[in-house]
PDB file of C-alpha atoms in Angstrom:
ATOM      1  CA  MET A   1       3.503  10.031 -17.622  1.00 94.00           C
ATOM      2  CA  ARG A   2       1.795   6.908 -16.364  1.00 96.00           C
ATOM      3  CA  TYR A   3       1.435   5.023 -13.073  1.00 96.00           C
ATOM      4  CA  GLU A   4       1.457   1.250 -13.357  1.00 94.00           C
ATOM      5  CA  ARG A   5      -1.005   0.384 -10.597  1.00 96.00           C
ATOM      6  CA  THR A   6      -3.628   2.662  -9.043  1.00 98.00           C
ATOM      7  CA  VAL A   7      -6.647   2.125  -6.807  1.00 98.00           C
ATOM      8  CA  ARG A   8      -9.387   4.372  -5.400  1.00 98.00           C
ATOM      9  CA  ALA A   9      -9.842   5.060  -1.695  1.00 98.00           C
ATOM     10  CA  GLU A  10     -11.511   7.564   0.632  1.00 98.00           C
ATOM     11  CA  PHE A  11      -9.551  10.211   2.492  1.00 98.00           C
ATOM     12  CA  VAL A  12      -9.961  10.336   6.279  1.00 98.00           C
ATOM     13  CA  SER A  13      -7.213  12.478   7.815  1.00 97.00           C
ATOM     14  CA  ARG A  14      -3.607  13.651   7.535  1.00 96.00           C
ATOM     15  CA  PRO A  15      -1.785  13.355  10.851  1.00 95.00           C
ATOM     16  CA  ASN A  16       1.377  14.862   9.367  1.00 94.00           C
ATOM     17  CA  ARG A  17       2.602  16.076   5.997  1.00 91.00           C
ATOM     18  CA  PHE A  18       4.027  12.684   5.007  1.00 95.00           C
ATOM     19  CA  VAL A  19       1.162  10.382   6.012  1.00 97.00           C
ATOM     20  CA  ALA A  20      -2.579  10.152   5.392  1.00 97.00           C
ATOM     21  CA  ASN A  21      -5.233   7.831   6.750  1.00 98.00           C
ATOM     22  CA  VAL A  22      -7.634   6.441   4.144  1.00 98.00           C
ATOM     23  CA  ILE A  23     -10.289   3.768   3.748  1.00 98.00           C
ATOM     24  CA  LEU A  24      -9.350   1.181   1.096  1.00 98.00           C
ATOM     25  CA  ASP A  25     -11.794  -1.627   0.343  1.00 97.00           C
ATOM     26  CA  GLY A  26     -13.544  -0.932   3.634  1.00 97.00           C
ATOM     27  CA  GLU A  27     -10.359  -1.104   5.715  1.00 97.00           C
ATOM     28  CA  PRO A  28      -8.488   1.831   7.334  1.00 98.00           C
ATOM     29  CA  ILE A  29      -4.841   2.055   6.303  1.00 97.00           C
ATOM     30  CA  ALA A  30      -2.030   4.617   6.427  1.00 98.00           C
ATOM     31  CA  VAL A  31      -0.437   5.751   3.169  1.00 98.00           C
ATOM     32  CA  HIS A  32       2.444   7.968   2.116  1.00 97.00           C
ATOM     33  CA  VAL A  33       1.528  11.431   0.754  1.00 96.00           C
ATOM     34  CA  LYS A  34       3.647  12.390  -2.271  1.00 93.00           C
ATOM     35  CA  ASN A  35       3.336  16.102  -1.560  1.00 92.00           C
ATOM     36  CA  THR A  36       4.586  17.956   1.507  1.00 87.00           C
ATOM     37  CA  GLY A  37       2.453  21.038   0.722  1.00 85.00           C
ATOM     38  CA  ARG A  38      -0.677  21.858   2.673  1.00 85.00           C
ATOM     39  CA  CYS A  39      -3.318  20.739   0.125  1.00 91.00           C
ATOM     40  CA  ARG A  40      -5.941  21.633   2.741  1.00 90.00           C
ATOM     41  CA  GLU A  41      -8.589  22.516   0.177  1.00 92.00           C
ATOM     42  CA  ILE A  42      -8.113  19.140  -1.560  1.00 95.00           C
ATOM     43  CA  LEU A  43      -7.503  16.610   1.191  1.00 96.00           C
ATOM     44  CA  VAL A  44     -10.757  16.878   3.127  1.00 96.00           C
ATOM     45  CA  PRO A  45     -12.542  14.050   4.950  1.00 97.00           C
ATOM     46  CA  GLY A  46     -14.592  11.929   2.578  1.00 97.00           C
ATOM     47  CA  ALA A  47     -12.793  13.050  -0.587  1.00 98.00           C
ATOM     48  CA  PRO A  48     -12.173  10.334  -3.189  1.00 98.00           C
ATOM     49  CA  VAL A  49      -8.429   9.808  -3.587  1.00 98.00           C
ATOM     50  CA  VAL A  50      -6.176   7.823  -5.903  1.00 98.00           C
ATOM     51  CA  LEU A  51      -3.410   5.622  -4.525  1.00 98.00           C
ATOM     52  CA  TYR A  52      -0.384   4.274  -6.346  1.00 97.00           C
ATOM     53  CA  ASP A  53       0.325   0.678  -5.369  1.00 97.00           C
ATOM     54  CA  SER A  54       4.077   0.142  -5.074  1.00 94.00           C
ATOM     55  CA  GLY A  55       3.510  -3.600  -5.227  1.00 91.00           C
ATOM     56  CA  ASN A  56       5.860  -3.991  -2.269  1.00 91.00           C
ATOM     57  CA  PRO A  57       4.065  -5.225   0.867  1.00 85.00           C
ATOM     58  CA  GLU A  58       7.355  -4.922   2.797  1.00 88.00           C
ATOM     59  CA  ARG A  59       7.437  -1.137   2.422  1.00 91.00           C
ATOM     60  CA  LYS A  60       6.389   0.804   5.518  1.00 94.00           C
ATOM     61  CA  TYR A  61       3.604   2.345   3.434  1.00 96.00           C
ATOM     62  CA  ARG A  62       2.727   0.197   0.459  1.00 96.00           C
ATOM     63  CA  TYR A  63       0.580   2.919  -1.121  1.00 97.00           C
ATOM     64  CA  ASP A  64       1.296   6.501  -2.171  1.00 97.00           C
ATOM     65  CA  LEU A  65      -1.506   9.068  -2.309  1.00 98.00           C
ATOM     66  CA  ILE A  66      -1.109  10.739  -5.727  1.00 98.00           C
ATOM     67  CA  ALA A  67      -4.440  12.431  -6.558  1.00 98.00           C
ATOM     68  CA  ALA A  68      -7.743  13.560  -5.104  1.00 98.00           C
ATOM     69  CA  GLU A  69     -11.108  14.791  -6.323  1.00 97.00           C
ATOM     70  CA  LYS A  70     -12.321  18.270  -5.468  1.00 96.00           C
ATOM     71  CA  ASP A  71     -15.906  18.998  -6.537  1.00 93.00           C
ATOM     72  CA  GLY A  72     -15.599  16.399  -9.290  1.00 94.00           C
ATOM     73  CA  LEU A  73     -12.239  17.729 -10.547  1.00 96.00           C
ATOM     74  CA  LEU A  74      -9.379  15.228 -10.338  1.00 98.00           C
ATOM     75  CA  ILE A  75      -6.184  16.924  -9.134  1.00 98.00           C
ATOM     76  CA  ASN A  76      -2.822  15.174  -9.211  1.00 98.00           C
ATOM     77  CA  ILE A  77      -0.824  16.102  -6.086  1.00 97.00           C
ATOM     78  CA  ASP A  78       2.303  14.014  -6.717  1.00 97.00           C
ATOM     79  CA  SER A  79       5.153  16.538  -6.349  1.00 96.00           C
ATOM     80  CA  GLN A  80       7.347  14.499  -8.711  1.00 96.00           C
ATOM     81  CA  ALA A  81       4.767  14.391 -11.503  1.00 98.00           C
ATOM     82  CA  PRO A  82       5.257  17.940 -12.908  1.00 98.00           C
ATOM     83  CA  ASN A  83       8.944  17.355 -13.685  1.00 98.00           C
ATOM     84  CA  ARG A  84       8.203  14.014 -15.293  1.00 97.00           C
ATOM     85  CA  ALA A  85       5.399  15.470 -17.400  1.00 98.00           C
ATOM     86  CA  PHE A  86       7.439  18.506 -18.459  1.00 97.00           C
ATOM     87  CA  HIS A  87      10.434  16.324 -19.357  1.00 97.00           C
ATOM     88  CA  GLU A  88       8.190  14.300 -21.667  1.00 96.00           C
ATOM     89  CA  HIS A  89       6.779  17.540 -23.094  1.00 96.00           C
ATOM     90  CA  ILE A  90      10.284  18.794 -23.906  1.00 96.00           C
ATOM     91  CA  LEU A  91      11.302  15.535 -25.579  1.00 94.00           C
ATOM     92  CA  GLU A  92       8.166  15.635 -27.720  1.00 92.00           C
ATOM     93  CA  GLY A  93       9.466  18.906 -29.171  1.00 88.00           C
ATOM     94  CA  GLN A  94       6.578  20.912 -27.741  1.00 84.00           C
ATOM     95  CA  VAL A  95       8.612  23.584 -25.973  1.00 92.00           C
ATOM     96  CA  PHE A  96      12.147  24.143 -27.205  1.00 94.00           C
ATOM     97  CA  GLY A  97      12.078  22.657 -30.685  1.00 90.00           C
ATOM     98  CA  PRO A  98      12.939  19.217 -32.112  1.00 90.00           C
ATOM     99  CA  ASP A  99      15.757  17.014 -30.798  1.00 90.00           C
ATOM    100  CA  PRO A 100      16.658  19.027 -27.692  1.00 95.00           C
ATOM    101  CA  LYS A 101      19.435  17.857 -25.379  1.00 96.00           C
ATOM    102  CA  VAL A 102      17.976  17.740 -21.878  1.00 96.00           C
ATOM    103  CA  PHE A 103      20.005  17.742 -18.668  1.00 97.00           C
ATOM    104  CA  PRO A 104      17.849  17.355 -15.532  1.00 96.00           C
ATOM    105  CA  GLU A 105      18.931  18.779 -12.164  1.00 95.00           C
ATOM    106  CA  HIS A 106      21.572  21.223 -13.422  1.00 93.00           C
ATOM    107  CA  THR A 107      23.426  23.670 -11.190  1.00 92.00           C
ATOM    108  CA  HIS A 108      24.121  27.267 -12.153  1.00 92.00           C
ATOM    109  CA  GLY A 109      25.581  29.703  -9.651  1.00 87.00           C
ATOM    110  CA  ASP A 110      24.102  28.944  -6.250  1.00 90.00           C
ATOM    111  CA  SER A 111      20.882  27.468  -7.675  1.00 91.00           C
ATOM    112  CA  ARG A 112      20.011  23.978  -8.813  1.00 94.00           C
ATOM    113  CA  PHE A 113      17.422  24.086 -11.595  1.00 97.00           C
ATOM    114  CA  ASP A 114      15.157  21.297 -12.752  1.00 97.00           C
ATOM    115  CA  PHE A 115      16.373  21.430 -16.364  1.00 98.00           C
ATOM    116  CA  TYR A 116      19.134  22.753 -18.575  1.00 98.00           C
ATOM    117  CA  VAL A 117      18.327  22.378 -22.274  1.00 97.00           C
ATOM    118  CA  GLU A 118      20.365  22.859 -25.435  1.00 97.00           C
ATOM    119  CA  SER A 119      18.455  23.193 -28.696  1.00 95.00           C
ATOM    120  CA  GLY A 120      20.367  24.448 -31.701  1.00 93.00           C
ATOM    121  CA  ASP A 121      22.025  27.693 -30.569  1.00 94.00           C
ATOM    122  CA  ARG A 122      19.685  28.066 -27.613  1.00 95.00           C
ATOM    123  CA  ARG A 123      20.877  27.548 -24.034  1.00 98.00           C
ATOM    124  CA  ILE A 124      17.996  27.352 -21.589  1.00 98.00           C
ATOM    125  CA  PHE A 125      17.426  26.952 -17.867  1.00 98.00           C
ATOM    126  CA  ALA A 126      13.965  25.947 -16.637  1.00 98.00           C
ATOM    127  CA  GLU A 127      12.547  25.611 -13.147  1.00 98.00           C
ATOM    128  CA  VAL A 128       9.273  23.707 -12.768  1.00 98.00           C
ATOM    129  CA  LYS A 129       6.632  24.276 -10.090  1.00 98.00           C
ATOM    130  CA  GLY A 130       3.594  22.069  -9.637  1.00 97.00           C
ATOM    131  CA  VAL A 131       0.266  23.850  -9.159  1.00 97.00           C
ATOM    132  CA  THR A 132      -2.554  22.201  -7.200  1.00 97.00           C
ATOM    133  CA  LEU A 133      -4.388  25.234  -5.792  1.00 96.00           C
ATOM    134  CA  GLU A 134      -7.434  26.529  -7.700  1.00 95.00           C
ATOM    135  CA  PHE A 135     -10.591  28.549  -7.237  1.00 93.00           C
ATOM    136  CA  ASP A 136     -13.303  28.853  -9.866  1.00 93.00           C
ATOM    137  CA  GLY A 137     -11.015  28.119 -12.802  1.00 94.00           C
ATOM    138  CA  VAL A 138      -8.125  30.275 -11.589  1.00 96.00           C
ATOM    139  CA  CYS A 139      -5.041  28.370 -10.460  1.00 97.00           C
ATOM    140  CA  MET A 140      -2.423  29.754  -8.093  1.00 96.00           C
ATOM    141  CA  PHE A 141       1.063  29.119  -6.726  1.00 96.00           C
ATOM    142  CA  PRO A 142       2.256  28.749  -4.023  1.00 94.00           C
ATOM    143  CA  ASP A 143      -0.144  27.337  -1.441  1.00 91.00           C
ATOM    144  CA  ALA A 144       2.365  28.179   1.328  1.00 90.00           C
ATOM    145  CA  PRO A 145       5.283  30.653   1.559  1.00 93.00           C
ATOM    146  CA  THR A 146       8.263  29.414  -0.443  1.00 94.00           C
ATOM    147  CA  GLU A 147      11.717  30.873   0.146  1.00 95.00           C
ATOM    148  CA  ARG A 148      13.097  28.183  -2.158  1.00 94.00           C
ATOM    149  CA  GLY A 149      10.787  29.308  -4.953  1.00 96.00           C
ATOM    150  CA  LEU A 150      11.897  32.904  -4.518  1.00 96.00           C
ATOM    151  CA  LYS A 151      15.556  31.810  -4.651  1.00 96.00           C
ATOM    152  CA  HIS A 152      14.868  30.032  -7.941  1.00 97.00           C
ATOM    153  CA  VAL A 153      13.263  33.160  -9.398  1.00 97.00           C
ATOM    154  CA  ARG A 154      16.347  35.140  -8.409  1.00 97.00           C
ATOM    155  CA  GLY A 155      18.572  32.504  -9.995  1.00 97.00           C
ATOM    156  CA  LEU A 156      16.626  32.586 -13.256  1.00 98.00           C
ATOM    157  CA  MET A 157      17.133  36.340 -13.431  1.00 97.00           C
ATOM    158  CA  GLU A 158      20.880  35.802 -13.091  1.00 97.00           C
ATOM    159  CA  CYS A 159      20.748  33.321 -15.976  1.00 97.00           C
ATOM    160  CA  VAL A 160      19.105  35.947 -18.194  1.00 97.00           C
ATOM    161  CA  ARG A 161      21.766  38.504 -17.264  1.00 97.00           C
ATOM    162  CA  GLU A 162      24.423  36.035 -18.399  1.00 96.00           C
ATOM    163  CA  GLY A 163      22.799  35.493 -21.791  1.00 97.00           C
ATOM    164  CA  TYR A 164      20.795  32.317 -21.223  1.00 98.00           C
ATOM    165  CA  GLU A 165      17.094  31.866 -21.777  1.00 98.00           C
ATOM    166  CA  ALA A 166      15.262  31.229 -18.524  1.00 98.00           C
ATOM    167  CA  TYR A 167      11.798  29.809 -17.897  1.00 98.00           C
ATOM    168  CA  ALA A 168       9.645  29.665 -14.789  1.00 98.00           C
ATOM    169  CA  VAL A 169       7.321  26.794 -15.665  1.00 98.00           C
ATOM    170  CA  PHE A 170       4.069  26.200 -13.794  1.00 98.00           C
ATOM    171  CA  VAL A 171       2.625  22.766 -14.485  1.00 98.00           C
ATOM    172  CA  VAL A 172      -1.020  22.873 -13.447  1.00 98.00           C
ATOM    173  CA  GLN A 173      -1.906  19.379 -12.249  1.00 98.00           C
ATOM    174  CA  MET A 174      -5.527  19.472 -13.358  1.00 98.00           C
ATOM    175  CA  ALA A 175      -7.752  20.240 -16.333  1.00 97.00           C
ATOM    176  CA  ARG A 176     -10.185  23.050 -17.161  1.00 94.00           C
ATOM    177  CA  MET A 177      -8.213  25.964 -15.711  1.00 97.00           C
ATOM    178  CA  ARG A 178      -8.494  29.263 -17.569  1.00 96.00           C
ATOM    179  CA  GLU A 179      -5.816  31.435 -15.929  1.00 97.00           C
ATOM    180  CA  PHE A 180      -2.779  31.364 -13.638  1.00 98.00           C
ATOM    181  CA  VAL A 181      -1.907  34.026 -11.065  1.00 97.00           C
ATOM    182  CA  PRO A 182       0.834  34.044  -8.414  1.00 96.00           C
ATOM    183  CA  ASN A 183      -0.679  33.728  -4.953  1.00 95.00           C
ATOM    184  CA  ALA A 184       0.170  37.158  -3.549  1.00 95.00           C
ATOM    185  CA  ALA A 185      -2.117  36.697  -0.540  1.00 93.00           C
ATOM    186  CA  THR A 186      -0.063  33.727   0.665  1.00 93.00           C
ATOM    187  CA  ASP A 187       3.414  34.784  -0.470  1.00 95.00           C
ATOM    188  CA  PRO A 188       3.697  38.417  -1.609  1.00 95.00           C
ATOM    189  CA  ASP A 189       7.486  38.150  -1.892  1.00 96.00           C
ATOM    190  CA  PHE A 190       7.251  35.352  -4.432  1.00 97.00           C
ATOM    191  CA  ALA A 191       4.473  37.080  -6.374  1.00 96.00           C
ATOM    192  CA  GLU A 192       6.427  40.333  -6.584  1.00 96.00           C
ATOM    193  CA  GLY A 193       9.647  38.512  -7.409  1.00 96.00           C
ATOM    194  CA  LEU A 194       8.013  36.624 -10.268  1.00 97.00           C
ATOM    195  CA  ARG A 195       6.495  39.812 -11.677  1.00 96.00           C
ATOM    196  CA  ILE A 196       9.834  41.612 -11.650  1.00 96.00           C
ATOM    197  CA  ALA A 197      11.628  38.573 -13.066  1.00 97.00           C
ATOM    198  CA  GLU A 198       9.240  38.517 -16.022  1.00 97.00           C
ATOM    199  CA  GLU A 199       9.842  42.229 -16.602  1.00 96.00           C
ATOM    200  CA  ASN A 200      13.551  41.425 -16.739  1.00 96.00           C
ATOM    201  CA  GLY A 201      13.414  38.640 -19.288  1.00 98.00           C
ATOM    202  CA  VAL A 202      12.394  35.470 -17.442  1.00 98.00           C
ATOM    203  CA  LYS A 203       9.674  33.727 -19.443  1.00 98.00           C
ATOM    204  CA  VAL A 204       6.647  32.500 -17.485  1.00 98.00           C
ATOM    205  CA  LEU A 205       5.082  29.384 -18.972  1.00 98.00           C
ATOM    206  CA  CYS A 206       1.797  27.974 -17.621  1.00 98.00           C
ATOM    207  CA  LEU A 207       0.771  24.502 -18.765  1.00 98.00           C
ATOM    208  CA  GLY A 208      -2.347  22.554 -17.838  1.00 98.00           C
ATOM    209  CA  CYS A 209      -2.753  18.788 -17.794  1.00 98.00           C
ATOM    210  CA  ASP A 210      -5.241  16.096 -18.582  1.00 97.00           C
ATOM    211  CA  VAL A 211      -5.378  13.950 -15.445  1.00 98.00           C
ATOM    212  CA  THR A 212      -6.749  10.436 -14.985  1.00 98.00           C
ATOM    213  CA  ASP A 213      -6.277   7.955 -12.172  1.00 98.00           C
ATOM    214  CA  ASP A 214      -3.142   6.560 -13.802  1.00 97.00           C
ATOM    215  CA  THR A 215      -1.896   9.324 -16.134  1.00 98.00           C
ATOM    216  CA  MET A 216      -0.970  12.987 -16.224  1.00 98.00           C
ATOM    217  CA  ARG A 217      -0.104  14.637 -19.526  1.00 97.00           C
ATOM    218  CA  ILE A 218       0.472  18.277 -20.442  1.00 97.00           C
ATOM    219  CA  SER A 219      -2.270  19.153 -22.921  1.00 96.00           C
ATOM    220  CA  TYR A 220      -2.896  22.908 -22.956  1.00 96.00           C
ATOM    221  CA  GLY A 221      -1.395  26.292 -22.236  1.00 96.00           C
ATOM    222  CA  MET A 222      -3.053  29.130 -20.403  1.00 96.00           C
ATOM    223  CA  PRO A 223      -2.546  32.869 -19.891  1.00 97.00           C
ATOM    224  CA  HIS A 224      -1.149  34.279 -16.692  1.00 97.00           C
ATOM    225  CA  ARG A 225      -1.733  37.554 -14.940  1.00 95.00           C
ATOM    226  CA  MET A 226       0.692  39.490 -12.786  1.00 90.00           C
ATOM    227  CA  ALA A 227      -0.189  42.213 -10.320  1.00 68.00           C
ATOM    228  CA  ARG A 228       1.878  44.619  -8.284  1.00 67.00           C
ATOM    229  CA  VAL A 229       1.930  43.701  -4.614  1.00 73.00           C
ATOM    230  CA  THR A 230       0.660  46.417  -2.302  1.00 67.00           C
ATOM    231  CA  ARG A 231       2.475  46.519   1.012  1.00 60.00           C
ATOM    232  CA  THR A 232       2.297  48.449   4.244  1.00 49.00           C
ATOM    233  CA  ARG A 233       5.362  49.942   5.894  1.00 45.00           C
ATOM    234  CA  ARG A 234       5.368  47.024   8.289  1.00 40.00           C
ATOM    235  CA  SER A 235       5.586  44.403   5.555  1.00 43.00           C
ATOM    236  CA  PRO A 236       8.453  45.386   3.238  1.00 42.00           C
ATOM    237  CA  SER A 237       9.302  43.001   0.433  1.00 41.00           C
ATOM    238  CA  SER A 238      12.458  40.987   0.860  1.00 39.00           C
ATOM    239  CA  CYS A 239      12.447  41.001  -2.936  1.00 38.00           C
ATOM    240  CA  SER A 240      13.492  44.654  -2.867  1.00 36.00           C
ATOM    241  CA  ARG A 241      16.838  43.617  -1.432  1.00 36.00           C
ATOM    242  CA  TRP A 242      17.917  41.964  -4.663  1.00 35.00           C
ATOM    243  CA  CYS A 243      15.365  42.526  -7.447  1.00 36.00           C
ATOM    244  CA  PRO A 244      16.247  45.273  -9.924  1.00 36.00           C
ATOM    245  CA  GLY A 245      13.547  47.548 -11.225  1.00 35.00           C
ATOM    246  CA  PRO A 246      12.133  47.180 -14.743  1.00 33.00           C
ATOM    247  CA  GLU A 247      15.057  49.146 -16.158  1.00 33.00           C
ATOM    248  CA  GLY A 248      17.614  47.116 -14.207  1.00 32.00           C
ATOM    249  CA  ALA A 249      18.204  49.913 -11.719  1.00 27.00           C
TER     250      ALA A 249
END
């Protein structure tokens, strides 16, 4: 995927999740942030950032903040970019075989998934999550608790029970990552739910990207590691209310 017009700026502050203050060509301006997540470890004062220029001076915020550098690593934070990149990856025949039929934003049961794909005799649901959190080559999701993400995991398990293939896809919006792990410290329910979903047939796919100021392209796969979530009596998993055990109990 490619952005038509990008410029570099310097991050100053983020007064709310939709807006950031930056310095562009020596002038302070407000820009729209294309990610409602926290991104606290990325968007720090003085960080180099990449802006997409809409080309429309009449827009309330002409520029969108789409990427930032962290210790020399360029991380795309555009929440729409993972779906676009994965869609291209599917059409290139890299995931589900040649000539797949792709249906974005498809509803099944009480869940709306990013993709439904038909390829030969295969019928596939896929939910895509963008990953921007990393530490020392290990990338993690989520960076904040996500009830919606847990609902999607539950929905993917239902798809498997009904005979479909189901994929939880983590598009890592940066290069040079060596491993993916669910962020149990931030959201133990999601981490446990994903582990149990994989045990029950949901495929976990982790894909890293080459990122430049104006492009993001899926270029490599990486292993993932699951771990059982240890809980105290005071922090029971909501996952236990609906997740079956490994044998479907």
